[in-house]
């Protein structure tokens, strides 16, 4: 009986802690939305600014983020990633109002959010893993090996293109260079990450995004049409309706925490 009471007390305590965390998270998202909105409003035309306020876009964005991801998933999203998602959506609203505007502002914000998620959910763990198993020396004069060497030893980010290339190499049945092999060993240990990265639907979306060159050549050119932006946004965030999208799947891998 005492044990049951102890468990009930512990469950109540954990429930309260979760409620506090969720409350803080919701407040944080609202604060981020207000901060980003105030900054973006200064750059909007008077007409667009008026529509933005009248249509209550800030609250709509907060709601669509909350409804799409849910409280538990949102607890795992870094604040900086949320900020960039909000920024992307405000930019997308502005783009819909003025389709002649360059869509790269939308994609650039989503690119930053994606970099943050990859760093926090994949690369940080790999960096620790590589150092733990003494994979810190560059043995091969290979572009990907050099990139991974810098990721591990200099804290560089692992670019979206490099990650895609890495997945492709790991799928091939041939000998791997040391850093690539180490990354493969890392995925073998943390199978919940590997399952997402090697999932067919994830790979198809990832391949389409990389092939579109929105994170490469087109980003450097600095110009993107509305149609391309809309398509890329759909692949990245599923229009906040379709969970078969890149960002949702990356966040889904963190469900293992719970």
Short mmCIF file of C-alpha atoms in Angstrom, two decimals:
data_model
loop_
_atom_site.label_atom_id
_atom_site.label_comp_id
_atom_site.label_asym_id
_atom_site.label_seq_id
_atom_site.Cartn_x
_atom_site.Cartn_y
_atom_site.Cartn_z
CA UNK A 1 0.00 0.00 0.00
CA UNK A 2 2.85 2.33 0.88
CA UNK A 3 4.54 1.51 -2.41
CA UNK A 4 1.36 2.35 -4.34
CA UNK A 5 1.07 5.69 -2.54
CA UNK A 6 4.72 6.46 -3.32
CA UNK A 7 4.14 5.70 -7.00
CA UNK A 8 1.05 7.91 -7.07
CA UNK A 9 3.00 10.76 -5.48
CA UNK A 10 5.84 10.31 -7.97
CA UNK A 11 3.41 10.23 -10.90
CA UNK A 12 1.72 13.39 -9.65
CA UNK A 13 5.10 15.08 -9.27
CA UNK A 14 6.15 14.10 -12.80
CA UNK A 15 2.81 15.22 -14.19
CA UNK A 16 3.19 18.62 -12.54
CA UNK A 17 6.74 18.96 -13.87
CA UNK A 18 5.50 18.17 -17.37
CA UNK A 19 2.68 20.70 -17.05
CA UNK A 20 5.16 23.37 -15.97
CA UNK A 21 7.48 22.51 -18.87
CA UNK A 22 4.62 22.68 -21.38
CA UNK A 23 3.42 25.99 -19.94
CA UNK A 24 6.93 27.43 -20.24
CA UNK A 25 7.26 26.11 -23.80
CA UNK A 26 3.98 27.68 -24.91
CA UNK A 27 4.94 31.00 -23.35
CA UNK A 28 8.34 30.81 -25.03
CA UNK A 29 6.81 30.20 -28.46
CA UNK A 30 4.49 33.17 -27.99
CA UNK A 31 7.40 35.39 -26.97
CA UNK A 32 9.42 34.24 -29.98
CA UNK A 33 6.48 34.93 -32.28
CA UNK A 34 6.05 38.43 -30.88
CA UNK A 35 9.75 39.17 -31.22
CA UNK A 36 9.97 37.94 -34.81
CA UNK A 37 6.67 39.60 -35.78
CA UNK A 38 7.76 43.00 -34.49
CA UNK A 39 10.96 42.73 -36.48
CA UNK A 40 9.23 41.59 -39.68
CA UNK A 41 6.44 44.16 -39.49
CA UNK A 42 8.97 46.96 -39.86
CA UNK A 43 9.89 45.65 -43.32
CA UNK A 44 6.34 45.08 -44.61
CA UNK A 45 4.41 47.48 -46.77
CA UNK A 46 1.69 49.42 -44.99
CA UNK A 47 -1.03 47.37 -46.69
CA UNK A 48 0.57 44.01 -45.85
CA UNK A 49 1.23 45.13 -42.28
CA UNK A 50 -2.41 46.10 -41.87
CA UNK A 51 -3.59 42.73 -43.22
CA UNK A 52 -1.12 40.88 -40.99
CA UNK A 53 -2.58 42.50 -37.89
CA UNK A 54 -6.24 42.29 -38.98
CA UNK A 55 -5.93 38.61 -39.92
CA UNK A 56 -4.23 37.84 -36.60
CA UNK A 57 -1.43 36.03 -38.43
CA UNK A 58 0.88 35.91 -35.44
CA UNK A 59 -1.64 33.93 -33.37
CA UNK A 60 -2.50 31.74 -36.36
CA UNK A 61 1.15 30.78 -36.79
CA UNK A 62 1.46 29.95 -33.08
CA UNK A 63 -1.67 27.79 -33.32
CA UNK A 64 -0.62 25.93 -36.45
CA UNK A 65 2.78 25.13 -34.92
CA UNK A 66 1.15 23.88 -31.72
CA UNK A 67 -1.52 21.84 -33.51
CA UNK A 68 0.93 20.28 -35.96
CA UNK A 69 3.71 19.24 -33.60
CA UNK A 70 1.91 18.82 -30.29
CA UNK A 71 3.18 19.74 -26.83
CA UNK A 72 5.54 16.82 -26.23
CA UNK A 73 7.30 17.20 -29.56
CA UNK A 74 7.61 20.96 -29.11
CA UNK A 75 9.42 20.44 -25.81
CA UNK A 76 12.32 19.01 -27.81
CA UNK A 77 12.62 21.81 -30.37
CA UNK A 78 15.45 24.28 -29.69
CA UNK A 79 14.22 27.86 -29.30
CA UNK A 80 16.37 29.00 -32.22
CA UNK A 81 14.70 26.46 -34.51
CA UNK A 82 11.24 27.64 -33.45
CA UNK A 83 12.29 31.23 -34.08
CA UNK A 84 13.36 30.38 -37.62
CA UNK A 85 10.18 28.42 -38.35
CA UNK A 86 8.12 31.40 -37.21
CA UNK A 87 10.29 33.71 -39.30
CA UNK A 88 9.82 31.47 -42.35
CA UNK A 89 6.05 31.47 -41.94
CA UNK A 90 5.83 35.25 -41.60
CA UNK A 91 8.00 35.57 -44.70
CA UNK A 92 5.72 33.10 -46.47
CA UNK A 93 2.68 35.17 -45.56
CA UNK A 94 4.40 38.23 -46.98
CA UNK A 95 5.31 36.26 -50.11
CA UNK A 96 1.69 35.20 -50.66
CA UNK A 97 0.63 38.82 -50.41
CA UNK A 98 3.31 39.89 -52.88
CA UNK A 99 4.22 36.83 -55.03
CA UNK A 100 6.87 38.81 -56.90
CA UNK A 101 8.94 38.86 -53.69
CA UNK A 102 11.96 36.54 -53.60
CA UNK A 103 11.02 33.28 -51.90
CA UNK A 104 14.56 32.72 -50.69
CA UNK A 105 13.70 34.56 -47.46
CA UNK A 106 11.34 31.70 -46.62
CA UNK A 107 13.74 28.92 -47.56
CA UNK A 108 16.68 30.59 -45.83
CA UNK A 109 14.83 30.59 -42.49
CA UNK A 110 13.79 26.96 -42.93
CA UNK A 111 17.37 26.11 -43.88
CA UNK A 112 18.59 27.58 -40.60
CA UNK A 113 15.94 25.65 -38.66
CA UNK A 114 16.99 22.44 -40.40
CA UNK A 115 20.68 23.05 -39.64
CA UNK A 116 19.80 23.55 -35.96
CA UNK A 117 17.78 20.32 -35.79
CA UNK A 118 20.49 18.29 -37.53
CA UNK A 119 23.12 19.71 -35.18
CA UNK A 120 21.10 19.06 -32.03
CA UNK A 121 19.54 15.72 -32.88
CA UNK A 122 22.30 14.06 -34.93
CA UNK A 123 25.66 15.83 -35.00
CA UNK A 124 26.17 16.61 -31.30
CA UNK A 125 25.89 12.96 -30.44
CA UNK A 126 28.16 11.92 -33.30
CA UNK A 127 30.81 14.45 -32.24
CA UNK A 128 30.92 12.96 -28.73
CA UNK A 129 30.86 9.43 -30.11
CA UNK A 130 33.79 10.08 -32.47
CA UNK A 131 35.91 11.60 -29.71
CA UNK A 132 35.06 8.79 -27.32
CA UNK A 133 36.30 6.23 -29.85
CA UNK A 134 39.33 8.34 -30.83
CA UNK A 135 38.19 9.12 -34.37
CA UNK A 136 39.81 12.54 -34.46
CA UNK A 137 42.58 12.18 -37.05
CA UNK A 138 42.18 12.73 -40.78
CA UNK A 139 43.64 9.76 -42.65
CA UNK A 140 42.13 10.23 -46.11
CA UNK A 141 42.29 13.20 -48.47
CA UNK A 142 38.59 13.03 -49.22
CA UNK A 143 36.08 15.94 -49.19
CA UNK A 144 33.55 14.18 -46.97
CA UNK A 145 36.25 12.92 -44.59
CA UNK A 146 37.61 16.47 -44.33
CA UNK A 147 34.14 17.78 -43.63
CA UNK A 148 33.50 15.22 -40.89
CA UNK A 149 36.94 15.90 -39.44
CA UNK A 150 36.00 19.58 -39.09
CA UNK A 151 32.60 18.65 -37.67
CA UNK A 152 34.24 16.57 -34.94
CA UNK A 153 37.29 18.68 -34.14
CA UNK A 154 36.27 22.25 -34.96
CA UNK A 155 32.57 22.19 -34.18
CA UNK A 156 31.51 22.83 -37.78
CA UNK A 157 27.94 22.08 -38.80
CA UNK A 158 27.21 19.11 -41.03
CA UNK A 159 25.59 20.64 -44.08
CA UNK A 160 22.37 19.23 -45.50
CA UNK A 161 24.15 18.22 -48.70
CA UNK A 162 26.93 16.45 -46.79
CA UNK A 163 24.43 14.58 -44.65
CA UNK A 164 22.60 13.37 -47.74
CA UNK A 165 25.89 12.30 -49.34
CA UNK A 166 26.81 10.50 -46.12
CA UNK A 167 23.56 8.55 -46.09
CA UNK A 168 24.12 7.51 -49.70
CA UNK A 169 27.64 6.25 -49.00
CA UNK A 170 26.50 4.29 -45.95
CA UNK A 171 23.88 2.58 -48.10
CA UNK A 172 26.58 1.34 -50.48
CA UNK A 173 28.05 -2.10 -49.88
CA UNK A 174 31.73 -1.22 -49.96
CA UNK A 175 34.58 -0.23 -47.65
CA UNK A 176 34.13 3.11 -45.91
CA UNK A 177 36.73 5.71 -44.97
CA UNK A 178 37.35 6.12 -41.19
CA UNK A 179 35.07 9.07 -40.40
CA UNK A 180 32.23 7.69 -42.52
CA UNK A 181 32.67 4.30 -40.88
CA UNK A 182 32.57 5.97 -37.47
CA UNK A 183 29.33 7.72 -38.37
CA UNK A 184 27.91 4.37 -39.47
CA UNK A 185 28.90 2.85 -36.13
CA UNK A 186 27.23 5.78 -34.38
CA UNK A 187 23.99 5.11 -36.25
CA UNK A 188 24.24 1.40 -35.44
CA UNK A 189 24.36 2.27 -31.76
CA UNK A 190 21.58 4.86 -31.91
CA UNK A 191 19.17 2.98 -34.11
CA UNK A 192 16.30 5.42 -33.62
CA UNK A 193 18.33 7.98 -35.60
CA UNK A 194 19.28 5.46 -38.27
CA UNK A 195 15.68 4.32 -38.69
CA UNK A 196 14.61 7.85 -39.56
CA UNK A 197 17.54 8.67 -41.85
CA UNK A 198 17.24 5.38 -43.74
CA UNK A 199 13.46 5.36 -43.89
CA UNK A 200 12.37 5.27 -47.52
CA UNK A 201 9.83 8.10 -47.27
CA UNK A 202 12.36 10.33 -45.47
CA UNK A 203 15.00 9.58 -48.10
CA UNK A 204 12.65 10.38 -50.99
CA UNK A 205 11.79 13.78 -49.51
CA UNK A 206 15.42 14.48 -48.67
CA UNK A 207 16.54 13.54 -52.17
CA UNK A 208 13.93 15.79 -53.79
CA UNK A 209 14.99 18.75 -51.66
CA UNK A 210 18.70 18.26 -52.35
CA UNK A 211 18.08 17.70 -56.07
CA UNK A 212 16.09 20.94 -56.25
CA UNK A 213 19.31 22.78 -55.29
CA UNK A 214 17.44 25.14 -52.96
CA UNK A 215 20.16 24.61 -50.36
CA UNK A 216 22.95 24.88 -52.91
CA UNK A 217 23.13 26.69 -56.23
CA UNK A 218 19.79 28.49 -55.95
CA UNK A 219 20.59 29.70 -52.46
CA UNK A 220 23.85 31.21 -53.67
CA UNK A 221 22.08 32.83 -56.60
CA UNK A 222 19.65 34.24 -54.05
CA UNK A 223 16.45 33.99 -56.05
CA UNK A 224 13.45 31.67 -55.92
CA UNK A 225 10.05 31.81 -57.55
CA UNK A 226 6.82 31.49 -55.57
CA UNK A 227 5.96 28.08 -57.06
CA UNK A 228 9.36 26.66 -56.07
CA UNK A 229 9.06 28.13 -52.59
CA UNK A 230 5.61 26.65 -52.05
CA UNK A 231 6.80 23.20 -53.16
CA UNK A 232 9.91 23.33 -50.96
CA UNK A 233 7.89 24.49 -47.96
CA UNK A 234 5.56 21.54 -48.46
CA UNK A 235 8.49 19.10 -48.42
CA UNK A 236 10.02 20.75 -45.38
CA UNK A 237 7.00 21.38 -43.16
CA UNK A 238 4.12 19.63 -44.95
CA UNK A 239 2.03 22.83 -45.03
CA UNK A 240 1.46 22.07 -41.33
CA UNK A 241 -0.92 19.31 -42.42
CA UNK A 242 1.11 16.43 -43.85
CA UNK A 243 3.44 14.84 -41.30
CA UNK A 244 5.32 13.07 -44.06
CA UNK A 245 7.78 15.96 -44.25
CA UNK A 246 11.43 16.42 -43.37
CA UNK A 247 11.21 18.58 -40.25
CA UNK A 248 8.43 16.56 -38.63
CA UNK A 249 10.31 13.31 -39.21
CA UNK A 250 13.50 14.72 -37.69
CA UNK A 251 11.56 15.81 -34.62
CA UNK A 252 9.75 12.49 -34.45
CA UNK A 253 13.05 10.69 -33.83
CA UNK A 254 13.18 12.47 -30.46
CA UNK A 255 10.09 10.61 -29.26
CA UNK A 256 12.54 8.07 -27.87
CA UNK A 257 13.24 10.58 -25.08
CA UNK A 258 9.82 9.84 -23.69
#
